[in-house]
């Protein structure tokens, strides 16, 4: 089966530090993959290659069949210019650990920003979209509020609405609940669960094992720049084949 996201033999180094050492990953359309692994194993770097924030040294990244960073003409590949890279990037939503909202914009302005300025969609079209998205993340009543007046959980839900505003083909989450007080984790995971149920293709880096068990179609365990084990949640979480996976899951449970 061809995937919405396909990585083939992806390598990435920073100087002499080999951070990704040959990653293969296929995420089928509408599936949720949870990526687990110890700190420093390369999870964030892997997500960043899919969003084109990092250029790979070797291998390929495809989103919906399109090779990131390149354009095909006949049987030749040309590297894309920055402007076209930015256009490709709008197809991939990214939600960070630290919400990164624009502090000087209201909630609805935060969500409207990318469709208005990057996509140049008309305000008459963007306003109802923003309304629907805020409704979806349960923040319709906060449209006019500024980020600093919101809880961390609310800010992260705005960040999710903002990522959805470009109607991306895939959503990437990098530890979306790690910066939250424990009592606020649930409301953010609930929004991600709702997206999963509606068929959004997602890759979620998280240490929330309960969430992985409930929501993931696939769990991948990463260590030292490689995916060492991948499969259905029950297999990876309850019956891991590798000692390193077992040790990691033992620690985060
Ligand atoms: P994880 O998200 O699994 O904790 P990262 O992908 O953030 O891992 O980092 C993997 C390794 O790559 C770490 O050793 C980190 O210090 C290093 N690294 C990440 N980004 C850079 C960068 N831009 N320059 C140099 N080293 C980096
Ligand atoms: Mg990380």
PDB file of C-alpha atoms and ligand atoms in Angstrom:
ATOM      1  CA  UNK A   1       0.000   0.000   0.000  1.00  0.00           C
ATOM      2  CA  UNK A   2       1.345   3.431  -0.814  1.00  0.00           C
ATOM      3  CA  UNK A   3       1.323   5.871   2.052  1.00  0.00           C
ATOM      4  CA  UNK A   4       0.339   9.468   2.633  1.00  0.00           C
ATOM      5  CA  UNK A   5       3.821   9.799   4.122  1.00  0.00           C
ATOM      6  CA  UNK A   6       6.689   7.663   2.894  1.00  0.00           C
ATOM      7  CA  UNK A   7      10.270   7.851   4.081  1.00  0.00           C
ATOM      8  CA  UNK A   8      12.855   5.708   2.396  1.00  0.00           C
ATOM      9  CA  UNK A   9      16.358   5.229   3.771  1.00  0.00           C
ATOM     10  CA  UNK A  10      16.443   8.723   5.264  1.00  0.00           C
ATOM     11  CA  UNK A  11      19.818   9.835   6.628  1.00  0.00           C
ATOM     12  CA  UNK A  12      20.613  13.083   8.396  1.00  0.00           C
ATOM     13  CA  UNK A  13      23.778  14.234  10.163  1.00  0.00           C
ATOM     14  CA  UNK A  14      24.683  17.402  12.006  1.00  0.00           C
ATOM     15  CA  UNK A  15      28.430  17.635  11.453  1.00  0.00           C
ATOM     16  CA  UNK A  16      29.792  14.277  12.530  1.00  0.00           C
ATOM     17  CA  UNK A  17      26.665  13.443  14.568  1.00  0.00           C
ATOM     18  CA  UNK A  18      24.586  10.888  12.651  1.00  0.00           C
ATOM     19  CA  UNK A  19      21.070  11.596  13.882  1.00  0.00           C
ATOM     20  CA  UNK A  20      18.999   9.623  11.341  1.00  0.00           C
ATOM     21  CA  UNK A  21      20.645   6.431  10.140  1.00  0.00           C
ATOM     22  CA  UNK A  22      18.396   4.990   7.473  1.00  0.00           C
ATOM     23  CA  UNK A  23      14.756   5.488   8.424  1.00  0.00           C
ATOM     24  CA  UNK A  24      11.984   3.768   6.473  1.00  0.00           C
ATOM     25  CA  UNK A  25       8.445   4.659   7.419  1.00  0.00           C
ATOM     26  CA  UNK A  26       5.097   4.453   5.654  1.00  0.00           C
ATOM     27  CA  UNK A  27       2.032   6.117   7.118  1.00  0.00           C
ATOM     28  CA  UNK A  28      -1.098   5.145   5.187  1.00  0.00           C
ATOM     29  CA  UNK A  29      -3.756   7.745   4.500  1.00  0.00           C
ATOM     30  CA  UNK A  30      -5.971   8.259   7.537  1.00  0.00           C
ATOM     31  CA  UNK A  31      -3.671   6.365   9.885  1.00  0.00           C
ATOM     32  CA  UNK A  32      -2.130   7.494  13.154  1.00  0.00           C
ATOM     33  CA  UNK A  33       1.459   6.544  13.877  1.00  0.00           C
ATOM     34  CA  UNK A  34       2.815   7.141  17.364  1.00  0.00           C
ATOM     35  CA  UNK A  35       6.563   7.539  17.503  1.00  0.00           C
ATOM     36  CA  UNK A  36       8.234   6.565  20.771  1.00  0.00           C
ATOM     37  CA  UNK A  37      11.855   6.641  21.770  1.00  0.00           C
ATOM     38  CA  UNK A  38      14.371   7.985  24.248  1.00  0.00           C
ATOM     39  CA  UNK A  39      15.471  11.598  24.256  1.00  0.00           C
ATOM     40  CA  UNK A  40      18.048  12.228  21.537  1.00  0.00           C
ATOM     41  CA  UNK A  41      17.003   9.258  19.397  1.00  0.00           C
ATOM     42  CA  UNK A  42      16.081  11.543  16.482  1.00  0.00           C
ATOM     43  CA  UNK A  43      12.283  11.821  16.761  1.00  0.00           C
ATOM     44  CA  UNK A  44      12.089  15.601  16.360  1.00  0.00           C
ATOM     45  CA  UNK A  45      14.615  15.547  13.536  1.00  0.00           C
ATOM     46  CA  UNK A  46      12.538  12.896  11.790  1.00  0.00           C
ATOM     47  CA  UNK A  47       9.393  15.057  12.020  1.00  0.00           C
ATOM     48  CA  UNK A  48      11.366  18.065  10.828  1.00  0.00           C
ATOM     49  CA  UNK A  49      12.472  16.225   7.678  1.00  0.00           C
ATOM     50  CA  UNK A  50       8.797  15.563   6.868  1.00  0.00           C
ATOM     51  CA  UNK A  51       8.020  19.239   7.267  1.00  0.00           C
ATOM     52  CA  UNK A  52      11.097  20.101   5.258  1.00  0.00           C
ATOM     53  CA  UNK A  53      12.590  22.070   8.133  1.00  0.00           C
ATOM     54  CA  UNK A  54      15.570  19.733   7.718  1.00  0.00           C
ATOM     55  CA  UNK A  55      16.866  18.674   4.352  1.00  0.00           C
ATOM     56  CA  UNK A  56      17.826  14.998   4.242  1.00  0.00           C
ATOM     57  CA  UNK A  57      21.377  13.958   3.343  1.00  0.00           C
ATOM     58  CA  UNK A  58      20.287  10.750   1.680  1.00  0.00           C
ATOM     59  CA  UNK A  59      17.030   8.970   0.947  1.00  0.00           C
ATOM     60  CA  UNK A  60      13.627  10.411   0.145  1.00  0.00           C
ATOM     61  CA  UNK A  61      10.541  11.844   1.789  1.00  0.00           C
ATOM     62  CA  UNK A  62       7.217  11.755  -0.035  1.00  0.00           C
ATOM     63  CA  UNK A  63       3.927  13.266   1.058  1.00  0.00           C
ATOM     64  CA  UNK A  64       0.912  12.155  -0.967  1.00  0.00           C
ATOM     65  CA  UNK A  65       3.284  10.834  -3.622  1.00  0.00           C
ATOM     66  CA  UNK A  66       5.134  14.148  -3.979  1.00  0.00           C
ATOM     67  CA  UNK A  67       8.862  14.115  -3.394  1.00  0.00           C
ATOM     68  CA  UNK A  68       9.655  16.872  -0.886  1.00  0.00           C
ATOM     69  CA  UNK A  69      12.091  19.499  -2.042  1.00  0.00           C
ATOM     70  CA  UNK A  70      12.127  18.405  -5.670  1.00  0.00           C
ATOM     71  CA  UNK A  71      10.156  18.725  -8.834  1.00  0.00           C
ATOM     72  CA  UNK A  72      10.165  16.119 -11.573  1.00  0.00           C
ATOM     73  CA  UNK A  73      10.433  17.075 -15.223  1.00  0.00           C
ATOM     74  CA  UNK A  74      10.546  14.061 -17.497  1.00  0.00           C
ATOM     75  CA  UNK A  75      12.981  11.698 -15.837  1.00  0.00           C
ATOM     76  CA  UNK A  76      15.026  14.442 -14.160  1.00  0.00           C
ATOM     77  CA  UNK A  77      14.668  15.892 -10.682  1.00  0.00           C
ATOM     78  CA  UNK A  78      15.187  19.565  -9.946  1.00  0.00           C
ATOM     79  CA  UNK A  79      15.612  21.019  -6.503  1.00  0.00           C
ATOM     80  CA  UNK A  80      12.755  23.365  -5.599  1.00  0.00           C
ATOM     81  CA  UNK A  81      13.261  27.039  -4.916  1.00  0.00           C
ATOM     82  CA  UNK A  82      12.512  28.355  -1.434  1.00  0.00           C
ATOM     83  CA  UNK A  83       9.148  29.765  -2.481  1.00  0.00           C
ATOM     84  CA  UNK A  84       8.012  26.356  -3.776  1.00  0.00           C
ATOM     85  CA  UNK A  85       9.377  24.647  -0.671  1.00  0.00           C
ATOM     86  CA  UNK A  86       7.168  26.942   1.402  1.00  0.00           C
ATOM     87  CA  UNK A  87       4.175  25.980  -0.706  1.00  0.00           C
ATOM     88  CA  UNK A  88       4.889  22.289  -0.117  1.00  0.00           C
ATOM     89  CA  UNK A  89       5.267  22.958   3.591  1.00  0.00           C
ATOM     90  CA  UNK A  90       1.719  24.328   3.804  1.00  0.00           C
ATOM     91  CA  UNK A  91       0.485  20.780   3.112  1.00  0.00           C
ATOM     92  CA  UNK A  92       2.015  19.578   6.346  1.00  0.00           C
ATOM     93  CA  UNK A  93       0.716  20.799   9.704  1.00  0.00           C
ATOM     94  CA  UNK A  94       3.099  20.933  12.658  1.00  0.00           C
ATOM     95  CA  UNK A  95       2.221  21.243  16.326  1.00  0.00           C
ATOM     96  CA  UNK A  96       5.117  21.867  18.687  1.00  0.00           C
ATOM     97  CA  UNK A  97       5.617  21.180  22.354  1.00  0.00           C
ATOM     98  CA  UNK A  98       5.707  24.928  23.070  1.00  0.00           C
ATOM     99  CA  UNK A  99       2.565  26.227  21.396  1.00  0.00           C
ATOM    100  CA  UNK A 100       4.360  29.088  19.550  1.00  0.00           C
ATOM    101  CA  UNK A 101       1.266  31.252  19.134  1.00  0.00           C
ATOM    102  CA  UNK A 102       1.647  34.860  17.996  1.00  0.00           C
ATOM    103  CA  UNK A 103       1.288  36.747  21.314  1.00  0.00           C
ATOM    104  CA  UNK A 104       0.107  40.009  19.749  1.00  0.00           C
ATOM    105  CA  UNK A 105      -2.735  38.342  17.809  1.00  0.00           C
ATOM    106  CA  UNK A 106      -6.068  37.119  19.153  1.00  0.00           C
ATOM    107  CA  UNK A 107      -7.021  33.468  19.009  1.00  0.00           C
ATOM    108  CA  UNK A 108      -9.009  33.876  15.789  1.00  0.00           C
ATOM    109  CA  UNK A 109      -6.260  36.029  14.229  1.00  0.00           C
ATOM    110  CA  UNK A 110      -3.722  33.306  15.061  1.00  0.00           C
ATOM    111  CA  UNK A 111      -5.825  30.713  13.255  1.00  0.00           C
ATOM    112  CA  UNK A 112      -6.608  33.016  10.308  1.00  0.00           C
ATOM    113  CA  UNK A 113      -3.015  34.172   9.773  1.00  0.00           C
ATOM    114  CA  UNK A 114      -1.717  31.411   7.474  1.00  0.00           C
ATOM    115  CA  UNK A 115      -4.753  31.048   5.205  1.00  0.00           C
ATOM    116  CA  UNK A 116      -4.909  34.847   4.806  1.00  0.00           C
ATOM    117  CA  UNK A 117      -1.217  35.571   4.264  1.00  0.00           C
ATOM    118  CA  UNK A 118       0.333  32.324   2.966  1.00  0.00           C
ATOM    119  CA  UNK A 119      -2.625  31.151   0.901  1.00  0.00           C
ATOM    120  CA  UNK A 120      -4.145  34.571   0.203  1.00  0.00           C
ATOM    121  CA  UNK A 121      -7.631  33.212   0.697  1.00  0.00           C
ATOM    122  CA  UNK A 122     -10.385  35.826   0.987  1.00  0.00           C
ATOM    123  CA  UNK A 123     -11.456  36.898   4.455  1.00  0.00           C
ATOM    124  CA  UNK A 124     -15.066  35.951   3.656  1.00  0.00           C
ATOM    125  CA  UNK A 125     -13.898  32.363   3.246  1.00  0.00           C
ATOM    126  CA  UNK A 126     -11.383  32.308   6.107  1.00  0.00           C
ATOM    127  CA  UNK A 127     -13.691  33.692   8.802  1.00  0.00           C
ATOM    128  CA  UNK A 128     -16.207  30.826   8.692  1.00  0.00           C
ATOM    129  CA  UNK A 129     -13.318  28.340   8.509  1.00  0.00           C
ATOM    130  CA  UNK A 130     -11.786  29.823  11.676  1.00  0.00           C
ATOM    131  CA  UNK A 131     -15.183  29.594  13.381  1.00  0.00           C
ATOM    132  CA  UNK A 132     -15.515  25.909  12.476  1.00  0.00           C
ATOM    133  CA  UNK A 133     -11.980  25.139  13.643  1.00  0.00           C
ATOM    134  CA  UNK A 134     -12.368  26.903  16.998  1.00  0.00           C
ATOM    135  CA  UNK A 135     -15.619  25.050  17.481  1.00  0.00           C
ATOM    136  CA  UNK A 136     -13.852  21.799  16.719  1.00  0.00           C
ATOM    137  CA  UNK A 137     -11.215  22.361  19.407  1.00  0.00           C
ATOM    138  CA  UNK A 138     -13.844  23.628  21.872  1.00  0.00           C
ATOM    139  CA  UNK A 139     -12.724  27.266  21.930  1.00  0.00           C
ATOM    140  CA  UNK A 140     -15.448  29.123  20.067  1.00  0.00           C
ATOM    141  CA  UNK A 141     -15.904  31.362  23.114  1.00  0.00           C
ATOM    142  CA  UNK A 142     -12.212  32.385  23.125  1.00  0.00           C
ATOM    143  CA  UNK A 143     -12.052  33.805  19.589  1.00  0.00           C
ATOM    144  CA  UNK A 144     -11.297  37.348  20.764  1.00  0.00           C
ATOM    145  CA  UNK A 145      -8.953  36.385  23.610  1.00  0.00           C
ATOM    146  CA  UNK A 146      -5.176  36.818  23.560  1.00  0.00           C
ATOM    147  CA  UNK A 147      -2.947  33.743  24.061  1.00  0.00           C
ATOM    148  CA  UNK A 148      -1.521  34.948  27.411  1.00  0.00           C
ATOM    149  CA  UNK A 149      -4.990  34.838  28.952  1.00  0.00           C
ATOM    150  CA  UNK A 150      -5.427  31.145  28.087  1.00  0.00           C
ATOM    151  CA  UNK A 151      -4.289  28.021  29.909  1.00  0.00           C
ATOM    152  CA  UNK A 152      -1.558  25.890  28.328  1.00  0.00           C
ATOM    153  CA  UNK A 153      -4.141  23.322  27.248  1.00  0.00           C
ATOM    154  CA  UNK A 154      -6.242  26.008  25.575  1.00  0.00           C
ATOM    155  CA  UNK A 155      -3.177  27.488  23.865  1.00  0.00           C
ATOM    156  CA  UNK A 156      -2.228  24.098  22.504  1.00  0.00           C
ATOM    157  CA  UNK A 157      -5.762  23.597  21.183  1.00  0.00           C
ATOM    158  CA  UNK A 158      -5.463  26.950  19.376  1.00  0.00           C
ATOM    159  CA  UNK A 159      -2.161  25.728  17.933  1.00  0.00           C
ATOM    160  CA  UNK A 160      -3.944  22.622  16.628  1.00  0.00           C
ATOM    161  CA  UNK A 161      -6.709  24.757  15.072  1.00  0.00           C
ATOM    162  CA  UNK A 162      -4.006  26.916  13.487  1.00  0.00           C
ATOM    163  CA  UNK A 163      -2.270  23.847  12.038  1.00  0.00           C
ATOM    164  CA  UNK A 164      -5.601  22.629  10.632  1.00  0.00           C
ATOM    165  CA  UNK A 165      -6.346  25.976   9.001  1.00  0.00           C
ATOM    166  CA  UNK A 166      -4.240  25.158   5.952  1.00  0.00           C
ATOM    167  CA  UNK A 167      -6.163  21.890   5.548  1.00  0.00           C
ATOM    168  CA  UNK A 168      -2.950  19.882   5.609  1.00  0.00           C
ATOM    169  CA  UNK A 169      -2.582  16.380   4.223  1.00  0.00           C
ATOM    170  CA  UNK A 170      -0.796  15.269   7.349  1.00  0.00           C
ATOM    171  CA  UNK A 171      -0.450  16.597  10.882  1.00  0.00           C
ATOM    172  CA  UNK A 172       2.775  16.174  12.838  1.00  0.00           C
ATOM    173  CA  UNK A 173       2.815  16.514  16.617  1.00  0.00           C
ATOM    174  CA  UNK A 174       6.065  16.828  18.539  1.00  0.00           C
ATOM    175  CA  UNK A 175       5.355  16.021  22.198  1.00  0.00           C
ATOM    176  CA  UNK A 176       2.193  18.145  22.174  1.00  0.00           C
ATOM    177  CA  UNK A 177       1.440  17.607  25.866  1.00  0.00           C
ATOM    178  CA  UNK A 178       4.932  17.568  27.381  1.00  0.00           C
ATOM    179  CA  UNK A 179       4.838  21.233  28.430  1.00  0.00           C
ATOM    180  CA  UNK A 180       1.396  20.981  30.036  1.00  0.00           C
ATOM    181  CA  UNK A 181       0.371  20.596  33.644  1.00  0.00           C
ATOM    182  CA  UNK A 182      -0.927  17.034  34.084  1.00  0.00           C
ATOM    183  CA  UNK A 183      -4.545  18.111  34.510  1.00  0.00           C
ATOM    184  CA  UNK A 184      -4.494  19.811  31.073  1.00  0.00           C
ATOM    185  CA  UNK A 185      -3.081  16.866  29.097  1.00  0.00           C
ATOM    186  CA  UNK A 186      -6.463  15.161  28.638  1.00  0.00           C
ATOM    187  CA  UNK A 187      -8.201  18.033  26.855  1.00  0.00           C
ATOM    188  CA  UNK A 188      -5.441  18.213  24.235  1.00  0.00           C
ATOM    189  CA  UNK A 189      -5.325  14.435  23.729  1.00  0.00           C
ATOM    190  CA  UNK A 190      -9.124  14.461  23.326  1.00  0.00           C
ATOM    191  CA  UNK A 191      -8.829  16.887  20.411  1.00  0.00           C
ATOM    192  CA  UNK A 192      -6.165  14.693  18.787  1.00  0.00           C
ATOM    193  CA  UNK A 193      -8.358  11.618  19.329  1.00  0.00           C
ATOM    194  CA  UNK A 194     -11.253  13.395  17.639  1.00  0.00           C
ATOM    195  CA  UNK A 195      -9.022  14.170  14.642  1.00  0.00           C
ATOM    196  CA  UNK A 196      -7.971  10.519  14.518  1.00  0.00           C
ATOM    197  CA  UNK A 197     -11.589   9.387  14.454  1.00  0.00           C
ATOM    198  CA  UNK A 198     -12.308  11.705  11.538  1.00  0.00           C
ATOM    199  CA  UNK A 199      -9.508  10.159   9.493  1.00  0.00           C
ATOM    200  CA  UNK A 200      -6.709  12.739   9.755  1.00  0.00           C
ATOM    201  CA  UNK A 201      -3.301  11.292   8.871  1.00  0.00           C
ATOM    202  CA  UNK A 202      -1.022  11.968  11.831  1.00  0.00           C
ATOM    203  CA  UNK A 203       2.397  11.232  13.263  1.00  0.00           C
ATOM    204  CA  UNK A 204       2.502  11.877  17.000  1.00  0.00           C
ATOM    205  CA  UNK A 205       5.658  11.890  19.085  1.00  0.00           C
ATOM    206  CA  UNK A 206       4.548  11.345  22.656  1.00  0.00           C
ATOM    207  CA  UNK A 207       5.325   9.465  25.839  1.00  0.00           C
ATOM    208  CA  UNK A 208       1.602   9.010  26.569  1.00  0.00           C
ATOM    209  CA  UNK A 209       1.402   5.235  26.342  1.00  0.00           C
ATOM    210  CA  UNK A 210      -2.329   5.112  27.134  1.00  0.00           C
ATOM    211  CA  UNK A 211      -2.989   7.460  24.224  1.00  0.00           C
ATOM    212  CA  UNK A 212      -0.821   5.324  21.936  1.00  0.00           C
ATOM    213  CA  UNK A 213      -2.707   2.202  22.935  1.00  0.00           C
ATOM    214  CA  UNK A 214      -6.084   3.803  22.316  1.00  0.00           C
ATOM    215  CA  UNK A 215      -5.474   5.893  19.215  1.00  0.00           C
ATOM    216  CA  UNK A 216      -2.493   4.607  17.244  1.00  0.00           C
ATOM    217  CA  UNK A 217      -2.875   2.322  14.271  1.00  0.00           C
ATOM    218  CA  UNK A 218       0.877   1.835  14.412  1.00  0.00           C
ATOM    219  CA  UNK A 219       3.509   2.375  17.077  1.00  0.00           C
ATOM    220  CA  UNK A 220       7.126   2.852  16.031  1.00  0.00           C
ATOM    221  CA  UNK A 221       9.988   2.709  18.488  1.00  0.00           C
ATOM    222  CA  UNK A 222      13.041   4.743  17.590  1.00  0.00           C
ATOM    223  CA  UNK A 223      16.517   4.414  19.027  1.00  0.00           C
ATOM    224  CA  UNK A 224      19.811   5.968  17.925  1.00  0.00           C
ATOM    225  CA  UNK A 225      18.488   7.225  14.599  1.00  0.00           C
ATOM    226  CA  UNK A 226      16.692   4.074  13.498  1.00  0.00           C
ATOM    227  CA  UNK A 227      13.210   2.657  13.826  1.00  0.00           C
ATOM    228  CA  UNK A 228      14.068  -0.554  15.625  1.00  0.00           C
ATOM    229  CA  UNK A 229      10.542  -1.883  15.951  1.00  0.00           C
ATOM    230  CA  UNK A 230       7.166  -1.036  14.415  1.00  0.00           C
ATOM    231  CA  UNK A 231       3.735  -2.640  14.551  1.00  0.00           C
ATOM    232  CA  UNK A 232       0.267  -2.519  16.075  1.00  0.00           C
ATOM    233  CA  UNK A 233       0.117  -0.949  19.562  1.00  0.00           C
ATOM    234  CA  UNK A 234      -0.589  -4.241  21.356  1.00  0.00           C
ATOM    235  CA  UNK A 235       2.463  -5.856  19.805  1.00  0.00           C
ATOM    236  CA  UNK A 236       4.922  -3.034  20.491  1.00  0.00           C
ATOM    237  CA  UNK A 237       3.581  -2.006  23.905  1.00  0.00           C
ATOM    238  CA  UNK A 238       2.749  -5.392  25.403  1.00  0.00           C
ATOM    239  CA  UNK A 239       5.047  -7.776  23.624  1.00  0.00           C
ATOM    240  CA  UNK A 240       8.062  -5.916  22.242  1.00  0.00           C
ATOM    241  CA  UNK A 241      10.615  -8.047  20.459  1.00  0.00           C
ATOM    242  CA  UNK A 242      13.607  -5.840  21.296  1.00  0.00           C
ATOM    243  CA  UNK A 243      15.215  -5.421  24.666  1.00  0.00           C
ATOM    244  CA  UNK A 244      15.642  -1.650  24.108  1.00  0.00           C
ATOM    245  CA  UNK A 245      11.915  -1.236  23.413  1.00  0.00           C
ATOM    246  CA  UNK A 246      11.052  -3.236  26.511  1.00  0.00           C
ATOM    247  CA  UNK A 247      13.419  -1.173  28.681  1.00  0.00           C
ATOM    248  CA  UNK A 248      12.006   2.116  27.350  1.00  0.00           C
ATOM    249  CA  UNK A 249       8.370   1.154  27.815  1.00  0.00           C
ATOM    250  CA  UNK A 250       9.147  -0.126  31.292  1.00  0.00           C
ATOM    251  CA  UNK A 251      10.489   3.341  32.142  1.00  0.00           C
ATOM    252  CA  UNK A 252       7.663   5.503  30.767  1.00  0.00           C
ATOM    253  CA  UNK A 253       4.726   3.356  31.976  1.00  0.00           C
TER     254      UNK A 253
HETATM  255  P1  LIG B   1      14.619  13.576  20.094  1.00  0.00           P
HETATM  256  O1  LIG B   1      13.528  14.423  19.546  1.00  0.00           O
HETATM  257  O2  LIG B   1      14.373  12.104  19.885  1.00  0.00           O
HETATM  258  O3  LIG B   1      14.938  13.885  21.504  1.00  0.00           O
HETATM  259  P2  LIG B   1      16.304  15.096  18.288  1.00  0.00           P
HETATM  260  O4  LIG B   1      15.892  14.764  16.898  1.00  0.00           O
HETATM  261  O5  LIG B   1      15.836  16.366  18.854  1.00  0.00           O
HETATM  262  O6  LIG B   1      15.936  13.864  19.250  1.00  0.00           O
HETATM  263  O7  LIG B   1      17.879  15.120  18.399  1.00  0.00           O
HETATM  264  C1  LIG B   1      18.692  14.027  18.044  1.00  0.00           C
HETATM  265  C2  LIG B   1      20.139  14.444  18.176  1.00  0.00           C
HETATM  266  O8  LIG B   1      20.444  15.417  17.200  1.00  0.00           O
HETATM  267  C3  LIG B   1      20.482  15.064  19.516  1.00  0.00           C
HETATM  268  O9  LIG B   1      21.769  14.624  19.882  1.00  0.00           O
HETATM  269  C4  LIG B   1      20.457  16.547  19.210  1.00  0.00           C
HETATM  270  O10 LIG B   1      21.330  17.250  20.068  1.00  0.00           O
HETATM  271  C5  LIG B   1      20.966  16.588  17.790  1.00  0.00           C
HETATM  272  N1  LIG B   1      20.480  17.730  17.022  1.00  0.00           N
HETATM  273  C6  LIG B   1      19.191  18.000  16.711  1.00  0.00           C
HETATM  274  N2  LIG B   1      19.087  19.111  15.963  1.00  0.00           N
HETATM  275  C7  LIG B   1      20.356  19.581  15.797  1.00  0.00           C
HETATM  276  C8  LIG B   1      20.923  20.698  15.104  1.00  0.00           C
HETATM  277  N3  LIG B   1      20.164  21.576  14.418  1.00  0.00           N
HETATM  278  N4  LIG B   1      22.265  20.846  15.154  1.00  0.00           N
HETATM  279  C9  LIG B   1      23.035  19.971  15.822  1.00  0.00           C
HETATM  280  N5  LIG B   1      22.577  18.895  16.492  1.00  0.00           N
HETATM  281  C10 LIG B   1      21.248  18.687  16.479  1.00  0.00           C
HETATM  282 MG1  LIG B   2      12.302  15.826  20.423  1.00  0.00          MG
END
